[in-house]
Tab-separated table of C-alpha atoms in Angstrom:
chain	number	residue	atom	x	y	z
A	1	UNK	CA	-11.179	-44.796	22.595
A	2	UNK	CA	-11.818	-45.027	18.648
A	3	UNK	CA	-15.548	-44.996	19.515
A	4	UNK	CA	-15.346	-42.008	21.893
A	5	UNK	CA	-13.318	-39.892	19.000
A	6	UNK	CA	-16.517	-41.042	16.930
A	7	UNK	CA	-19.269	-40.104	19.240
A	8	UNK	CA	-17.189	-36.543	20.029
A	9	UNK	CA	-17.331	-36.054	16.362
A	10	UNK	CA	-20.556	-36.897	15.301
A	11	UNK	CA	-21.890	-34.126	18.364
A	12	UNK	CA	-19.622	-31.967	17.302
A	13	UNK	CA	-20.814	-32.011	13.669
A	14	UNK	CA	-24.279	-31.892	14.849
A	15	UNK	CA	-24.386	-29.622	17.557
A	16	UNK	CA	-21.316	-27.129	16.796
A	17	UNK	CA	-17.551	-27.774	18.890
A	18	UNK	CA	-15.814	-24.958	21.287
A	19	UNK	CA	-14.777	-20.972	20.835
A	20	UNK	CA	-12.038	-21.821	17.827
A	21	UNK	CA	-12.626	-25.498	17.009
A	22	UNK	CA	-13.123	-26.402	13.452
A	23	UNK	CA	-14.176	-29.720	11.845
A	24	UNK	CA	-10.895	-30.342	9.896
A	25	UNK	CA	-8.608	-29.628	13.072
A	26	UNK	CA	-10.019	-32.442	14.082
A	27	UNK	CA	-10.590	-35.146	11.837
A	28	UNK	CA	-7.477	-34.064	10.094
A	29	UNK	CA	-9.490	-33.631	6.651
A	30	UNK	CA	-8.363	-30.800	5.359
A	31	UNK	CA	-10.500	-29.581	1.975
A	32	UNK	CA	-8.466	-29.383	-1.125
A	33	UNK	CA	-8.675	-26.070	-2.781
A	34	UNK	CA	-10.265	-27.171	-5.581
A	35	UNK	CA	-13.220	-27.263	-3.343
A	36	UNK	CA	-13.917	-23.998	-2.204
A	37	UNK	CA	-15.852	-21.381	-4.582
A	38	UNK	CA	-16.207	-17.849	-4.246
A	39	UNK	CA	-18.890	-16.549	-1.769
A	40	UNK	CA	-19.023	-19.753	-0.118
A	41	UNK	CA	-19.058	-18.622	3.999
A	42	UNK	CA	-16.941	-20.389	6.196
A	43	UNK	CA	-16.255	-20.673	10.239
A	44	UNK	CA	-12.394	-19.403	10.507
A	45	UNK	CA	-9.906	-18.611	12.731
A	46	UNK	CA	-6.827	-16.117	12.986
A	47	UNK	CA	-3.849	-17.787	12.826
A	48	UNK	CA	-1.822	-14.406	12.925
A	49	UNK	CA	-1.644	-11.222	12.061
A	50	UNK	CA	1.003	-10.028	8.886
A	51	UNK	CA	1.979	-6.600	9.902
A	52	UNK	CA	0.125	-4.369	9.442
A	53	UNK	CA	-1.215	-6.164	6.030
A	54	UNK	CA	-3.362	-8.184	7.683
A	55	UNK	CA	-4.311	-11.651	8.821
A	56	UNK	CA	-3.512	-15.540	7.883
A	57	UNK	CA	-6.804	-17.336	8.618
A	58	UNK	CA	-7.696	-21.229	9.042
A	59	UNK	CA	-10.788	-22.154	6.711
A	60	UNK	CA	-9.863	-25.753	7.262
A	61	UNK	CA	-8.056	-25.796	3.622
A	62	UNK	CA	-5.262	-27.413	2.840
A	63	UNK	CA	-3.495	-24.359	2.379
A	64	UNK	CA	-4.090	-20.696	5.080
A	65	UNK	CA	-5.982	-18.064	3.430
A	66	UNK	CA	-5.354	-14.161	3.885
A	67	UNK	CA	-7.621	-11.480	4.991
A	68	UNK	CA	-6.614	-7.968	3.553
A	69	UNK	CA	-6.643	-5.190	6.473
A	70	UNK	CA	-9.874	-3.637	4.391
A	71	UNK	CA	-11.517	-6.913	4.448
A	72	UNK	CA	-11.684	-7.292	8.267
A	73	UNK	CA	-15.025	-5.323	9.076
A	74	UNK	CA	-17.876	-3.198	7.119
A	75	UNK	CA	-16.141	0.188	7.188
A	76	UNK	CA	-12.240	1.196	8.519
A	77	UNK	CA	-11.182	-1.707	10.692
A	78	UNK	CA	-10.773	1.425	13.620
A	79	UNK	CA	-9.174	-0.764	16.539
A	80	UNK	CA	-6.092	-2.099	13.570
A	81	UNK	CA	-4.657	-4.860	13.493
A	82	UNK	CA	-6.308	-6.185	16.786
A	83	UNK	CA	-9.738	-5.974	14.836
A	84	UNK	CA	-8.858	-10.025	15.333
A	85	UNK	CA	-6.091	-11.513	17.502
A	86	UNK	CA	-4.530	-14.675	17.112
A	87	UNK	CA	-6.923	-17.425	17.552
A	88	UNK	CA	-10.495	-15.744	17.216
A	89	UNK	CA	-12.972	-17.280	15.936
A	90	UNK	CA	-15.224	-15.609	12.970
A	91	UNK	CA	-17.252	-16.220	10.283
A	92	UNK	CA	-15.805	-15.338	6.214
A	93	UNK	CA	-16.670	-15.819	3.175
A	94	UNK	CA	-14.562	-16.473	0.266
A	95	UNK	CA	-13.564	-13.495	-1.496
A	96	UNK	CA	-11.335	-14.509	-4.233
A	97	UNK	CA	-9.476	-17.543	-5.341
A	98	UNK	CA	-5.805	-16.470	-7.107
A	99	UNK	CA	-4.297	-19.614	-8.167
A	100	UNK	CA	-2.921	-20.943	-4.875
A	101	UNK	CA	-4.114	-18.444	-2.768
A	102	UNK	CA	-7.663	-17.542	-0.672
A	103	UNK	CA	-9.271	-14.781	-0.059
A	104	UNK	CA	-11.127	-13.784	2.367
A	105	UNK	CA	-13.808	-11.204	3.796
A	106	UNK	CA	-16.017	-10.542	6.682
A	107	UNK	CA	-17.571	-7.748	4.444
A	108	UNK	CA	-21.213	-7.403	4.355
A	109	UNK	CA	-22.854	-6.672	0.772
A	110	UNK	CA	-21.277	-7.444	-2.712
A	111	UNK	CA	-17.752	-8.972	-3.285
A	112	UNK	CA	-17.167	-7.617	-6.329
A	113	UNK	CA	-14.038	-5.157	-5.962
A	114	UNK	CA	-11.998	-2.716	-8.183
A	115	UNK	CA	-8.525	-4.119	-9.371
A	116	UNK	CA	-5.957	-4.395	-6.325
A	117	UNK	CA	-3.798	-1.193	-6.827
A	118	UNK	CA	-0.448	0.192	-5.485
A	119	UNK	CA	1.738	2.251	-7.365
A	120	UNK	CA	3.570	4.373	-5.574
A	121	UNK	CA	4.393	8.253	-7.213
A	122	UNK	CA	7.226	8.728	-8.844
A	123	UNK	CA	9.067	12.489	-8.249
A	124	UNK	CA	7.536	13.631	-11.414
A	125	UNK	CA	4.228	12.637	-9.870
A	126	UNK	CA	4.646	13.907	-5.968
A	127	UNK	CA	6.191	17.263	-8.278
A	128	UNK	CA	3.435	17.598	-10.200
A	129	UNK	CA	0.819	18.445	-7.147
A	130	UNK	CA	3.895	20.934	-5.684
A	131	UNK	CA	1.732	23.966	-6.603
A	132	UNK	CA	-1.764	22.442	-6.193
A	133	UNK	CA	-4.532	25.249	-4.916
A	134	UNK	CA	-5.886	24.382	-1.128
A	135	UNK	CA	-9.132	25.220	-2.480
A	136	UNK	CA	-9.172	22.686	-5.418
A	137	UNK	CA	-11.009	19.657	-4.671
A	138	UNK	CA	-9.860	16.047	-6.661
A	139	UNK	CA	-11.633	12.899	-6.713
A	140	UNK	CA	-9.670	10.052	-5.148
A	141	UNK	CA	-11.095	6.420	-4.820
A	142	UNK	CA	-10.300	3.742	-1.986
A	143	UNK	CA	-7.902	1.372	-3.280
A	144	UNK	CA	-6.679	0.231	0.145
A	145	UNK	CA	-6.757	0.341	4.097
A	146	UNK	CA	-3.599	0.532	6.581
A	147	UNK	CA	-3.978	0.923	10.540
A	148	UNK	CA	-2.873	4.557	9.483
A	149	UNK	CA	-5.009	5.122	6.941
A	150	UNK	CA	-6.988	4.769	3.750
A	151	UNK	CA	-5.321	4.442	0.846
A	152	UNK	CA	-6.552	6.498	-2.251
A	153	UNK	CA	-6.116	6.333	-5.772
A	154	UNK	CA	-4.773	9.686	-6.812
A	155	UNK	CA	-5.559	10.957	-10.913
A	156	UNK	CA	-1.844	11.937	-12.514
A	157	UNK	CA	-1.777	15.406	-13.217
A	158	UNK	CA	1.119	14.818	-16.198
A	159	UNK	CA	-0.561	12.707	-18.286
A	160	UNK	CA	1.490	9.929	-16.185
A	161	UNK	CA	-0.531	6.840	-14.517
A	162	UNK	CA	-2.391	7.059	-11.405
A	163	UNK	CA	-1.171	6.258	-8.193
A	164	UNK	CA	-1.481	6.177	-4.166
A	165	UNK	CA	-1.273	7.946	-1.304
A	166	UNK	CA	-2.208	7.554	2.585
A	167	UNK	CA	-4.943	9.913	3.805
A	168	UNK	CA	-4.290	9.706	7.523
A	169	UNK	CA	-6.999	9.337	9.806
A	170	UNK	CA	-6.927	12.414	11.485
A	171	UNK	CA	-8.018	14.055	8.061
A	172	UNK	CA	-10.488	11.387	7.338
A	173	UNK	CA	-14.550	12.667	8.014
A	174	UNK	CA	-15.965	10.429	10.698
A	175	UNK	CA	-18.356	9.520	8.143
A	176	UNK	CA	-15.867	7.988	5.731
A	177	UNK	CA	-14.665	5.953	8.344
A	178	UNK	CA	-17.972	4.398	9.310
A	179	UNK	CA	-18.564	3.651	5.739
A	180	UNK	CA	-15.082	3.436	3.806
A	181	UNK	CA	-15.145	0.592	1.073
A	182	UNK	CA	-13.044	-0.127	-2.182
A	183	UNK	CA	-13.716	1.586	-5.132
A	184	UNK	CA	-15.418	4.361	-2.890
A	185	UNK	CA	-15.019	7.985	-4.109
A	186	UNK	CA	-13.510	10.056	-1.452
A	187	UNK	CA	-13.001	14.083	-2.305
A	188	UNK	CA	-9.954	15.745	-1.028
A	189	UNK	CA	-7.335	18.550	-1.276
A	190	UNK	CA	-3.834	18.340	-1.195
A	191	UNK	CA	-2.314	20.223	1.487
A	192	UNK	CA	1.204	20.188	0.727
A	193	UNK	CA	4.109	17.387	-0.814
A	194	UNK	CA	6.993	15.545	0.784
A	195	UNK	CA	9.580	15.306	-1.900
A	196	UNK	CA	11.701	13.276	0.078
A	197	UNK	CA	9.623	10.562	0.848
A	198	UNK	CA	7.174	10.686	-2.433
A	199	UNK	CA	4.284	11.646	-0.781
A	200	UNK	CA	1.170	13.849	-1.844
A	201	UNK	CA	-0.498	14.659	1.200
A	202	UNK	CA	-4.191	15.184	1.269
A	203	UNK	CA	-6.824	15.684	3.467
A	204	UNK	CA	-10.816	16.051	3.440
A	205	UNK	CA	-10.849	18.798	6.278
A	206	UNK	CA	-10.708	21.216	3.815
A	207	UNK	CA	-12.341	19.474	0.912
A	208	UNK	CA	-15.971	21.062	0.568
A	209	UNK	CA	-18.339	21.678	-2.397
């Protein structure tokens, strides 16, 4: 039997295993983080999906790494959180390494990416936008992606800090979609506020120069 396990994982090493299989699974050598650099591609696959967050992913580590929504595909991940289901195999590449935990990508291009940001508005921010003009245009910037959305970076109008806000789908160009990124600029207008729930709503429908 020892000899067979041997032979099974020499091929394997040599010649690639099934859909889903990974070296470590089966020798049970799992590589220490220390290991891993940044950029360094990988075979993976989805453990499960974190809400609507996105995924926990098995490099083979010793420890699961994450894969932001944004992160799951070039563009807006369009089909969710199923983008990847639970035990798909794919191939990633290290996009950052935070202390004890991985990053990862399926991203063509650069990894370099603007600061992770979330602040939410305060009511002196969502108050701020109350009498906005539908024909003014502001500059956002992707700082995030949601199955509902793309999250933008939104400039404070009283000399407060910046913060975020969904632009839903429906008022998202088809061309934003295809190639939303982080850091991208995205030009909107703000079509209203929702002082109950914070929210600056924007679209792009509108948003022309």
């Amino acid at each position: 039997p020892a000899t067979k396990v041997g032979v099974f994982l020499l091929a394997a090493a040599i010649f690639g295993g099934p859909k889903g299989w990974s070296f470590a699974e089966v020798s049970d050598e799992r590589i220490p983080l220390a290991d891993l650099k940044v950029g360094e591609e990988m075979d993976a696959r989805i453990k499960k999906p974190w809400r609507m967050f996105g995924w926990f992913v098995d490099i083979g580590a010793t420890k699961d790494a994450f894969m932001e929504f944004e992160e799951g595909c070039d563009g807006f991940p369009v089909d969710g959180i199923n983008t990847w289901r639970k035990g798909a195999s794919l191939t990633v590449r290290i996009l950052d390494l935070d202390v004890d935990r991985i990053y990862l990508t399926t991203r063509t291009g650069p990894l370099e990416r603007p600061p992770r940001f979330r602040r939410a508005p305060t009511a002196e921010d969502v108050e701020s936008y109350g009498n906005m003009d539908a024909n003014e245009i502001i500059d956002t910037s992707v700082c995030g992606m949601s199955p509902g959305g793309i999250w933008l970076r939104v400039p404070s109008r009283n000399a407060g800090e910046d913060f975020r806000t969904l632009l839903r789908l429906e008022d998202c160009e088809e061309s934003v979609k295809e190639s939303a990124r982080l850091g991208m600029t995205v030009p909107v207008s703000v079509t209203g506020i929702d002082r109950e729930k914070k929210r600056v709503l924007v679209t792009m429908m509108t948003a022309k120069r």
